């Protein structure tokens, strides 16, 4: 995913103290959240978001390390940004160039060696120190690198959230947990994001209340292992994701709660019950499984079997029969045989997914699987990925087709491309287009789905709720 966090263009003619900030974001939602927070941290220094690097006095490239060629992609983007900087320099304008995120954390020194023109390299745990880094880089005239895992929680040092909830933003991400202690064989996250930590309940609640006050109606709680959340409450007791969602549900005006990404191993009874008890918790869950073969799940160090995954899903569906699932799959993990792959296909058939992400295994330096024997040839990975994706596509199409004729609540978030059209989100995160008044934006209204397009749905407004 590539996105910037544009809000407005600084009007440099009216306020010359304002500086442009352009943030490029790759990777997961946590990076999207972090980019918004970096924007907030720099705001007191006079930085305001701009859409184009050409207009930016500072550019931050927020990177992802999850699959191969991550570093190459960073260097090629840096090459492009260097040219932008040179062009600006000809007009006497300086540009601070910062690399943030998981590639910065994992390969900070290499970045400075190969791209010495970079001014700042910072990891995901140190961006609360950005103002200090900007000042240091300016003073020293040389690169600053900060990829510590500091003892202090960065959340305690961040200014109040702004960028994720500018006027008109009805949906927002809220990071409640970071890091990972699971050490799956294939994954870099425990090394780039550090150990599992959770934000205290009061800090999460305060941020959620602020978001809702500014108009947010749907919050997605974020964490690399969000259901391993164990933030402390005011009494000093460890909360759970379930108890936190109970607290959040009591905030008037917060209509929808989602969370991602969860780990099957950390789905406890209270969380399953919350799906039945809390109407605000949306009936759509991203629950990565990676493989349907017990042998491969073990090699991956996932800590559960395929049947344990089936059982978690069955218990969730018992509490919330309309629950739809999404997942992540990896094909071609070292040692994966045709039989293992078939077990994954069988699990997919058994569960039925509304949506999914699937990847060819990609060897990541420093992870246990990288040196494992029986690496799977590229052609086999390609073939398996195609077969898997065809099955998942079929299931997604069937899920969408099944919605046609049904009525679902839609949170309207903006205008559509066609005049008179408004667009919103179904409980299953599909965009839904209807003909309707802009006054409905910000409200949740029942919509009867009348058609499905490749990536969205169309429908008509219904006056009365057809179903609860
Ligand atoms: N914490 C989440 C996943 C975070 S990474 C979880 O445990 O499920 C997002 C997804 O990227 C993973 O679920 C996995 O499917 C994929 N992924 C991670 N490392 C990978 C690798 N080395 N090769 C291919 N896919 C990978
Ligand atoms: Fe990576 Fe596994 Fe941790 Fe998810 S649980 S972030 S896949 S190590
Ligand atoms: Fe990528 Fe880091 Fe997220 S590696 S997926 S940006 S945690």
Coordinates of C-alpha atoms and ligand atoms in Angstrom, one line a residue:
X1 CA 0.0 0.0 0.0
X2 CA 1.3 3.4 -0.8
X3 CA -0.3 6.5 0.5
X4 CA 0.6 9.9 1.8
X5 CA -1.2 11.7 4.6
X6 CA -2.3 14.9 2.8
X7 CA -4.4 17.3 4.7
X8 CA -3.8 20.7 3.2
X9 CA -1.2 22.6 1.3
X10 CA 0.6 25.2 3.4
X11 CA -0.1 28.7 2.1
X12 CA 3.4 29.9 2.2
X13 CA 2.5 33.3 1.1
X14 CA 0.4 34.0 4.1
X15 CA 2.5 32.2 6.7
X16 CA 6.2 31.9 5.9
X17 CA 6.9 29.9 9.1
X18 CA 5.0 26.9 7.8
X19 CA 7.0 24.1 6.3
X20 CA 5.8 21.3 4.0
X21 CA 5.9 17.7 5.1
X22 CA 5.4 14.8 2.8
X23 CA 5.0 11.3 4.2
X24 CA 5.2 8.2 2.0
X25 CA 3.7 5.1 3.7
X26 CA 4.3 1.5 2.9
X27 CA 3.4 -1.6 4.8
X28 CA 0.7 -2.4 7.3
X29 CA -1.9 -0.3 9.1
X30 CA 0.4 0.2 11.9
X31 CA 2.7 2.2 9.6
X32 CA -0.3 4.2 8.4
X33 CA -1.0 5.0 12.1
X34 CA 2.7 5.8 12.7
X35 CA 2.8 8.1 9.7
X36 CA -0.1 10.1 11.1
X37 CA 1.6 10.3 14.5
X38 CA 4.9 11.5 13.0
X39 CA 2.9 14.2 11.3
X40 CA 1.4 15.2 14.7
X41 CA 4.9 15.2 16.3
X42 CA 6.2 17.5 13.7
X43 CA 3.3 19.9 13.7
X44 CA 4.5 22.0 16.6
X45 CA 7.7 22.6 14.5
X46 CA 5.6 24.3 11.8
X47 CA 5.3 21.3 9.5
X48 CA 2.0 20.8 7.7
X49 CA 1.3 17.9 5.3
X50 CA 1.7 18.5 1.5
X51 CA 0.7 16.2 -1.3
X52 CA 3.9 16.3 -3.4
X53 CA 7.5 15.8 -2.3
X54 CA 8.4 18.7 -4.6
X55 CA 6.6 21.0 -2.1
X56 CA 8.1 19.4 1.0
X57 CA 10.8 20.8 3.3
X58 CA 10.8 17.4 4.8
X59 CA 10.1 14.0 3.3
X60 CA 9.6 10.8 5.4
X61 CA 9.7 7.4 3.8
X62 CA 7.9 5.0 6.2
X63 CA 9.1 1.6 5.1
X64 CA 8.1 -2.1 5.4
X65 CA 10.4 -5.1 5.6
X66 CA 8.0 -8.0 5.5
X67 CA 8.8 -9.5 2.1
X68 CA 11.8 -9.6 -0.3
X69 CA 13.2 -6.7 -2.2
X70 CA 12.0 -4.4 0.6
X71 CA 15.4 -2.7 0.8
X72 CA 15.7 -2.5 -3.0
X73 CA 12.4 -0.7 -3.2
X74 CA 13.6 1.7 -0.5
X75 CA 16.8 2.5 -2.4
X76 CA 15.0 3.1 -5.7
X77 CA 12.5 5.5 -4.0
X78 CA 15.4 7.3 -2.2
X79 CA 17.0 7.7 -5.6
X80 CA 13.9 9.4 -6.9
X81 CA 13.6 11.6 -3.8
X82 CA 17.3 12.6 -4.1
X83 CA 16.5 14.1 -7.6
X84 CA 13.6 16.0 -6.1
X85 CA 15.9 17.3 -3.4
X86 CA 18.5 18.4 -6.0
X87 CA 15.8 20.2 -8.0
X88 CA 14.7 22.1 -4.9
X89 CA 18.2 22.9 -3.9
X90 CA 18.6 24.7 -7.3
X91 CA 15.9 27.1 -6.1
X92 CA 17.6 27.5 -2.8
X93 CA 15.2 25.3 -0.9
X94 CA 16.4 22.6 1.5
X95 CA 14.8 19.2 2.1
X96 CA 15.2 17.0 5.1
X97 CA 15.1 13.3 4.1
X98 CA 14.1 10.8 6.7
X99 CA 13.7 7.0 6.5
X100 CA 11.4 5.5 9.1
X101 CA 9.7 2.1 9.7
X102 CA 10.8 -1.5 9.6
X103 CA 13.5 -1.3 6.9
X104 CA 15.1 1.6 8.9
X105 CA 15.0 -0.5 12.0
X106 CA 16.5 -3.6 10.4
X107 CA 19.0 -2.0 8.0
X108 CA 19.6 1.5 9.3
X109 CA 23.4 1.4 8.9
X110 CA 23.2 0.0 5.4
X111 CA 20.8 2.8 4.4
X112 CA 23.3 5.4 5.5
X113 CA 26.2 3.6 3.8
X114 CA 24.4 3.2 0.5
X115 CA 22.4 6.5 0.6
X116 CA 24.6 8.9 2.6
X117 CA 22.4 11.8 1.5
X118 CA 19.7 10.6 3.9
X119 CA 19.5 12.9 7.0
X120 CA 17.6 10.9 9.5
X121 CA 17.1 7.1 10.0
X122 CA 14.6 6.2 12.7
X123 CA 12.9 3.0 13.9
X124 CA 9.2 2.5 14.7
X125 CA 9.8 3.0 18.4
X126 CA 11.6 6.3 18.4
X127 CA 9.5 8.7 16.4
X128 CA 8.4 10.7 19.5
X129 CA 12.0 11.9 19.3
X130 CA 11.7 13.3 15.8
X131 CA 11.8 17.0 16.7
X132 CA 15.1 16.4 18.5
X133 CA 16.5 14.4 15.5
X134 CA 15.5 17.2 13.1
X135 CA 17.3 19.7 15.3
X136 CA 20.3 17.5 15.6
X137 CA 20.6 16.8 11.9
X138 CA 20.4 20.6 11.2
X139 CA 23.0 21.4 13.9
X140 CA 25.5 18.6 13.1
X141 CA 25.1 18.8 9.3
X142 CA 25.4 15.0 9.3
X143 CA 23.1 12.0 9.5
X144 CA 21.2 11.1 12.7
X145 CA 20.3 7.5 13.3
X146 CA 17.9 6.4 16.1
X147 CA 16.8 2.8 16.1
X148 CA 16.7 2.1 19.8
X149 CA 14.0 0.3 21.6
X150 CA 13.7 2.9 24.4
X151 CA 12.4 1.9 27.8
X152 CA 9.9 4.8 27.8
X153 CA 6.6 4.2 25.8
X154 CA 6.5 6.6 22.9
X155 CA 2.8 7.0 23.4
X156 CA 3.4 8.9 26.6
X157 CA 5.4 11.5 24.6
X158 CA 3.1 12.0 21.6
X159 CA 0.9 15.1 21.2
X160 CA -2.8 14.6 21.0
X161 CA -3.9 12.8 17.8
X162 CA -4.8 15.1 14.9
X163 CA -3.8 13.7 11.6
X164 CA -5.9 10.6 11.8
X165 CA -9.0 12.6 12.5
X166 CA -9.1 15.7 10.5
X167 CA -12.7 17.0 10.0
X168 CA -14.6 14.6 7.9
X169 CA -12.7 11.5 9.0
X170 CA -15.3 9.0 10.2
X171 CA -13.0 6.1 10.5
X172 CA -9.6 5.9 12.3
X173 CA -6.9 3.5 13.3
X174 CA -5.8 3.4 17.0
X175 CA -2.6 1.5 17.9
X176 CA -3.1 -0.3 21.3
X177 CA -0.4 -2.9 21.1
X178 CA 2.9 -3.2 19.4
X179 CA 5.6 -5.8 18.8
X180 CA 5.6 -9.5 18.7
X181 CA 6.9 -12.3 20.9
X182 CA 5.7 -15.2 18.7
X183 CA 8.8 -15.6 16.4
X184 CA 7.1 -17.3 13.5
X185 CA 9.9 -19.0 11.5
X186 CA 9.4 -16.8 8.5
X187 CA 8.8 -13.3 10.0
X188 CA 10.9 -10.2 10.6
X189 CA 8.3 -8.4 12.8
X190 CA 9.7 -9.5 16.2
X191 CA 13.1 -8.1 15.1
X192 CA 11.8 -4.8 13.6
X193 CA 9.1 -4.0 16.1
X194 CA 10.5 -5.5 19.3
X195 CA 8.8 -7.3 22.2
X196 CA 5.0 -7.2 22.8
X197 CA 3.9 -4.1 24.7
X198 CA 0.5 -2.7 25.3
X199 CA -0.7 0.9 25.9
X200 CA -2.4 1.5 29.3
X201 CA -6.2 1.4 29.1
X202 CA -6.6 5.1 30.2
X203 CA -4.3 6.2 27.3
X204 CA -6.3 4.2 24.8
X205 CA -9.7 5.4 26.2
X206 CA -8.5 9.1 26.1
X207 CA -7.4 8.8 22.5
X208 CA -10.6 7.0 21.5
X209 CA -12.8 9.7 23.2
X210 CA -10.9 12.4 21.4
X211 CA -11.4 10.7 18.1
X212 CA -15.1 10.3 18.7
X213 CA -15.4 13.9 19.8
X214 CA -13.9 15.0 16.5
X215 CA -16.5 12.9 14.6
X216 CA -14.9 9.4 14.2
X217 CA -17.6 6.7 14.3
X218 CA -15.5 3.6 13.6
X219 CA -12.2 2.8 15.2
X220 CA -9.9 -0.1 14.2
X221 CA -7.7 -1.1 17.1
X222 CA -4.3 -2.0 15.9
X223 CA -1.5 -4.3 17.0
X224 CA 0.9 -6.8 15.5
X225 CA -0.8 -9.2 17.9
X226 CA -3.7 -7.1 18.9
X227 CA -5.5 -9.8 20.9
X228 CA -2.4 -10.3 23.0
X229 CA -3.3 -6.8 24.5
X230 CA -2.6 -6.6 28.2
X231 CA -2.5 -2.9 29.0
X232 CA -2.8 -1.9 32.6
X233 CA -6.0 -0.4 33.9
X234 CA -6.2 2.3 36.6
X235 CA -6.1 -0.3 39.3
X236 CA -2.9 -1.7 37.9
X237 CA -4.6 -4.9 36.6
X238 CA -3.9 -6.2 33.2
X239 CA -6.9 -5.6 30.8
X240 CA -7.7 -7.8 27.8
X241 CA -8.8 -6.9 24.3
X242 CA -12.3 -8.1 25.4
X243 CA -12.4 -5.9 28.5
X244 CA -11.1 -2.9 26.5
X245 CA -13.8 -3.4 23.8
X246 CA -16.4 -3.4 26.6
X247 CA -15.1 -0.1 27.8
X248 CA -14.9 1.4 24.3
X249 CA -18.5 0.2 23.6
X250 CA -19.7 2.6 26.3
X251 CA -18.4 5.7 24.5
X252 CA -21.5 7.4 23.1
X253 CA -21.1 7.9 19.4
X254 CA -18.6 5.2 18.8
X255 CA -20.7 2.9 16.5
X256 CA -18.2 0.4 15.2
X257 CA -15.1 -1.3 16.6
X258 CA -12.7 -3.5 14.7
X259 CA -9.4 -4.9 15.5
X260 CA -6.4 -6.3 13.5
X261 CA -4.2 -8.3 13.4
X262 CA -5.1 -11.1 15.7
X263 CA -3.4 -14.4 16.3
X264 CA -5.4 -17.6 16.6
X265 CA -3.4 -18.6 19.7
X266 CA -4.6 -15.5 21.6
X267 CA -8.3 -15.8 21.0
X268 CA -9.7 -16.5 24.5
X269 CA -13.3 -17.2 25.7
X270 CA -13.9 -13.6 26.7
X271 CA -13.0 -12.4 23.2
X272 CA -15.3 -14.9 21.6
X273 CA -18.1 -13.8 24.0
X274 CA -17.4 -10.2 23.1
X275 CA -18.3 -10.9 19.5
X276 CA -21.7 -12.0 20.6
X277 CA -22.3 -9.5 23.4
X278 CA -21.1 -6.2 21.9
X279 CA -23.1 -5.0 18.8
X280 CA -20.4 -2.4 18.1
X281 CA -17.9 -5.1 17.4
X282 CA -18.2 -5.7 13.6
X283 CA -18.9 -9.2 12.4
X284 CA -15.7 -9.3 10.3
X285 CA -12.5 -10.7 11.6
X286 CA -9.0 -10.9 10.1
X287 CA -7.5 -14.1 11.6
X288 CA -4.4 -15.2 9.8
X289 CA -3.8 -18.9 9.6
X290 CA -0.9 -19.1 7.1
X291 CA -1.3 -22.8 6.4
X292 CA -3.7 -25.7 6.9
X293 CA -1.0 -28.4 7.4
X294 CA -0.1 -29.3 11.0
X295 CA 3.4 -30.2 9.9
X296 CA 3.9 -26.7 8.3
X297 CA 2.2 -24.9 11.2
X298 CA 4.6 -26.6 13.5
X299 CA 7.6 -25.7 11.3
X300 CA 6.3 -22.1 11.2
X301 CA 6.1 -22.1 15.0
X302 CA 2.5 -20.9 14.9
X303 CA 1.6 -22.7 18.1
X304 CA -1.7 -24.2 17.0
X305 CA -3.0 -26.9 14.7
X306 CA -5.4 -26.6 11.8
X307 CA -8.2 -28.2 13.8
X308 CA -7.6 -25.7 16.6
X309 CA -8.1 -22.9 14.1
X310 CA -11.3 -24.6 12.8
X311 CA -12.5 -24.8 16.4
X312 CA -11.8 -21.2 17.2
X313 CA -13.8 -20.2 14.1
X314 CA -16.7 -22.5 15.0
X315 CA -16.9 -21.0 18.5
X316 CA -16.8 -17.5 17.1
X317 CA -19.6 -18.3 14.6
X318 CA -21.7 -19.8 17.3
X319 CA -21.7 -16.5 19.1
X320 CA -21.9 -14.4 15.9
X321 CA -23.5 -16.4 13.1
X322 CA -23.0 -13.6 10.6
X323 CA -19.3 -13.4 11.2
X324 CA -17.2 -13.3 8.0
X325 CA -13.5 -14.1 8.0
X326 CA -10.4 -12.9 6.3
X327 CA -7.0 -14.4 6.6
X328 CA -3.4 -14.5 5.5
X329 CA -1.8 -17.5 3.7
X330 CA 1.8 -18.3 2.8
X331 CA 2.5 -20.9 0.1
X332 CA 5.9 -22.6 -0.3
X333 CA 7.3 -22.3 3.3
X334 CA 10.4 -24.5 3.4
X335 CA 9.4 -28.1 3.6
X336 CA 5.9 -27.6 2.2
X337 CA 4.9 -30.7 0.1
X338 CA 2.0 -31.1 -2.3
X339 CA 0.1 -32.9 0.6
X340 CA 0.7 -29.9 2.9
X341 CA -0.5 -27.5 0.3
X342 CA -3.6 -29.7 -0.3
X343 CA -4.3 -29.5 3.5
X344 CA -4.3 -25.7 3.2
X345 CA -6.8 -25.9 0.3
X346 CA -9.0 -28.1 2.4
X347 CA -8.9 -25.7 5.3
X348 CA -10.0 -22.9 3.0
X349 CA -12.9 -25.1 1.7
X350 CA -13.9 -26.0 5.2
X351 CA -13.9 -22.4 6.6
X352 CA -15.0 -20.3 3.6
X353 CA -13.3 -16.9 3.6
X354 CA -14.9 -13.6 2.6
X355 CA -11.5 -12.1 1.8
X356 CA -7.9 -13.1 2.1
X357 CA -4.3 -12.1 1.5
X358 CA -1.9 -14.7 0.2
X359 CA 1.8 -14.6 -0.4
X360 CA 4.6 -16.7 -1.7
X361 CA 7.1 -17.5 1.1
X362 CA 9.9 -15.0 0.9
X363 CA 13.1 -15.7 2.7
X364 CA 14.0 -13.0 5.1
X365 CA 17.6 -12.7 6.4
X366 CA 18.0 -13.5 10.0
X367 CA 14.8 -15.5 10.4
X368 CA 14.9 -19.3 11.2
X369 CA 13.2 -20.4 8.0
X370 CA 15.8 -18.5 5.9
X371 CA 18.4 -21.2 6.5
X372 CA 16.0 -24.1 6.6
X373 CA 16.5 -27.1 4.3
X374 CA 14.0 -28.0 1.5
X375 CA 13.3 -24.5 0.2
X376 CA 10.5 -24.7 -2.3
X377 CA 11.3 -23.8 -6.0
X378 CA 9.8 -20.6 -7.3
X379 CA 7.8 -22.3 -10.1
X380 CA 6.0 -24.5 -7.5
X381 CA 5.3 -21.5 -5.3
X382 CA 3.8 -19.7 -8.3
X383 CA 1.6 -22.7 -9.2
X384 CA 0.4 -23.1 -5.6
X385 CA -0.3 -19.4 -5.2
X386 CA -2.3 -19.3 -8.4
X387 CA -4.4 -22.3 -7.3
X388 CA -4.9 -20.9 -3.8
X389 CA -5.9 -17.4 -5.1
X390 CA -8.3 -18.9 -7.6
X391 CA -10.1 -20.7 -4.7
X392 CA -10.1 -17.6 -2.5
X393 CA -11.4 -15.4 -5.3
X394 CA -14.2 -17.9 -5.9
X395 CA -15.1 -17.7 -2.2
X396 CA -15.0 -13.9 -2.2
X397 CA -17.2 -13.8 -5.2
X398 CA -19.7 -16.2 -3.6
X399 CA -19.7 -14.1 -0.4
X400 CA -20.4 -10.9 -2.3
X401 CA -23.0 -12.6 -4.5
X402 CA -24.7 -13.8 -1.3
X403 CA -25.1 -10.3 0.0
X404 CA -27.2 -9.2 -3.0
X405 CA -30.8 -9.0 -1.9
X406 CA -29.8 -8.7 1.8
X407 CA -29.9 -5.5 3.9
X408 CA -26.8 -4.4 5.8
X409 CA -26.0 -1.3 7.9
X410 CA -23.7 1.1 6.0
X411 CA -21.7 3.8 7.6
X412 CA -21.6 6.6 5.0
X413 CA -18.2 8.2 4.7
X414 CA -18.2 10.4 1.5
X415 CA -19.5 11.2 -1.9
X416 CA -19.2 8.7 -4.8
X417 CA -17.8 9.4 -8.2
X418 CA -21.2 9.9 -9.9
X419 CA -23.3 12.9 -9.0
X420 CA -25.9 12.2 -6.4
X421 CA -24.0 9.2 -5.2
X422 CA -22.7 8.6 -1.7
X423 CA -20.4 5.9 -0.5
X424 CA -20.0 4.0 2.7
X425 CA -18.7 0.9 4.4
X426 CA -20.5 -2.4 5.0
X427 CA -19.8 -4.3 8.2
X428 CA -17.4 -6.4 6.0
X429 CA -15.4 -3.4 4.8
X430 CA -16.7 -3.4 1.3
X431 CA -17.4 0.0 -0.3
X432 CA -21.1 0.4 -0.9
X433 CA -22.5 3.0 -3.4
X434 CA -26.0 4.3 -3.2
X435 CA -28.0 7.3 -4.6
X436 CA -28.5 9.5 -1.5
X437 CA -28.2 12.8 0.1
X438 CA -24.8 14.0 1.4
X439 CA -26.6 14.6 4.7
X440 CA -26.4 10.9 5.3
X441 CA -22.6 11.1 5.5
X442 CA -21.5 10.4 9.1
X443 CA -24.6 8.2 9.6
X444 CA -25.2 4.5 9.6
X445 CA -28.2 3.6 7.4
X446 CA -29.6 0.3 6.3
X447 CA -29.0 -0.5 2.6
X448 CA -30.5 -3.2 0.5
X449 CA -27.7 -4.6 -1.7
X450 CA -28.8 -4.8 -5.3
X451 CA -25.6 -5.4 -7.2
X452 CA -22.0 -6.4 -6.9
X453 CA -19.1 -5.0 -8.8
X454 CA -15.5 -6.3 -8.8
X455 CA -14.5 -4.4 -5.7
X456 CA -17.6 -2.8 -4.4
X457 CA -21.3 -3.2 -3.9
X458 CA -24.3 -1.1 -5.0
X459 CA -27.6 -0.7 -3.2
X460 CA -30.6 1.3 -2.3
X461 CA -31.5 3.0 1.0
X462 CA -34.2 1.4 3.1
X463 CA -36.3 3.4 5.5
X464 CA -36.7 0.8 8.1
X465 CA -34.2 -1.7 9.5
X466 CA -35.1 -5.0 7.8
X467 CA -33.0 -7.0 10.2
X468 CA -31.4 -6.4 13.6
Ligands
LIG1 N1 1.0 -10.6 13.1 C1 0.3 -11.1 12.0 C2 0.9 -10.9 10.7 C3 1.8 -9.8 10.3 S1 2.7 -9.8 8.8 C4 0.0 -12.6 12.2 O1 0.6 -13.2 13.0 O2 -0.8 -13.1 11.5 C5 1.4 -10.0 7.6 C6 1.4 -11.2 6.8 O3 2.5 -11.2 5.9 C7 1.5 -12.5 7.6 O4 0.3 -12.9 8.1 C8 2.1 -13.4 6.5 O5 1.0 -14.1 5.8 C9 2.9 -12.5 5.6 N2 4.3 -12.7 5.7 C10 5.1 -12.4 6.8 N3 6.3 -12.8 6.6 C11 6.4 -13.4 5.3 C12 7.4 -14.0 4.5 N4 8.6 -14.1 5.0 N5 7.1 -14.4 3.3 C13 5.8 -14.3 2.9 N6 4.8 -13.8 3.6 C14 5.1 -13.3 4.8
LIG2 FE1 5.1 -12.3 12.5 FE2 4.2 -14.4 13.6 FE3 4.5 -12.2 15.0 FE4 2.6 -12.4 13.2 S1 2.7 -13.6 15.1 S2 4.0 -10.7 13.5 S3 3.5 -13.6 11.6 S4 6.1 -13.5 14.1
LIG3 FE1 5.8 -4.2 7.4 FE2 6.7 -3.5 9.7 FE3 4.1 -3.6 9.3 S1 7.6 -5.0 8.4 S2 4.0 -5.3 7.8 S3 5.5 -2.2 8.3 S4 5.2 -4.2 11.1

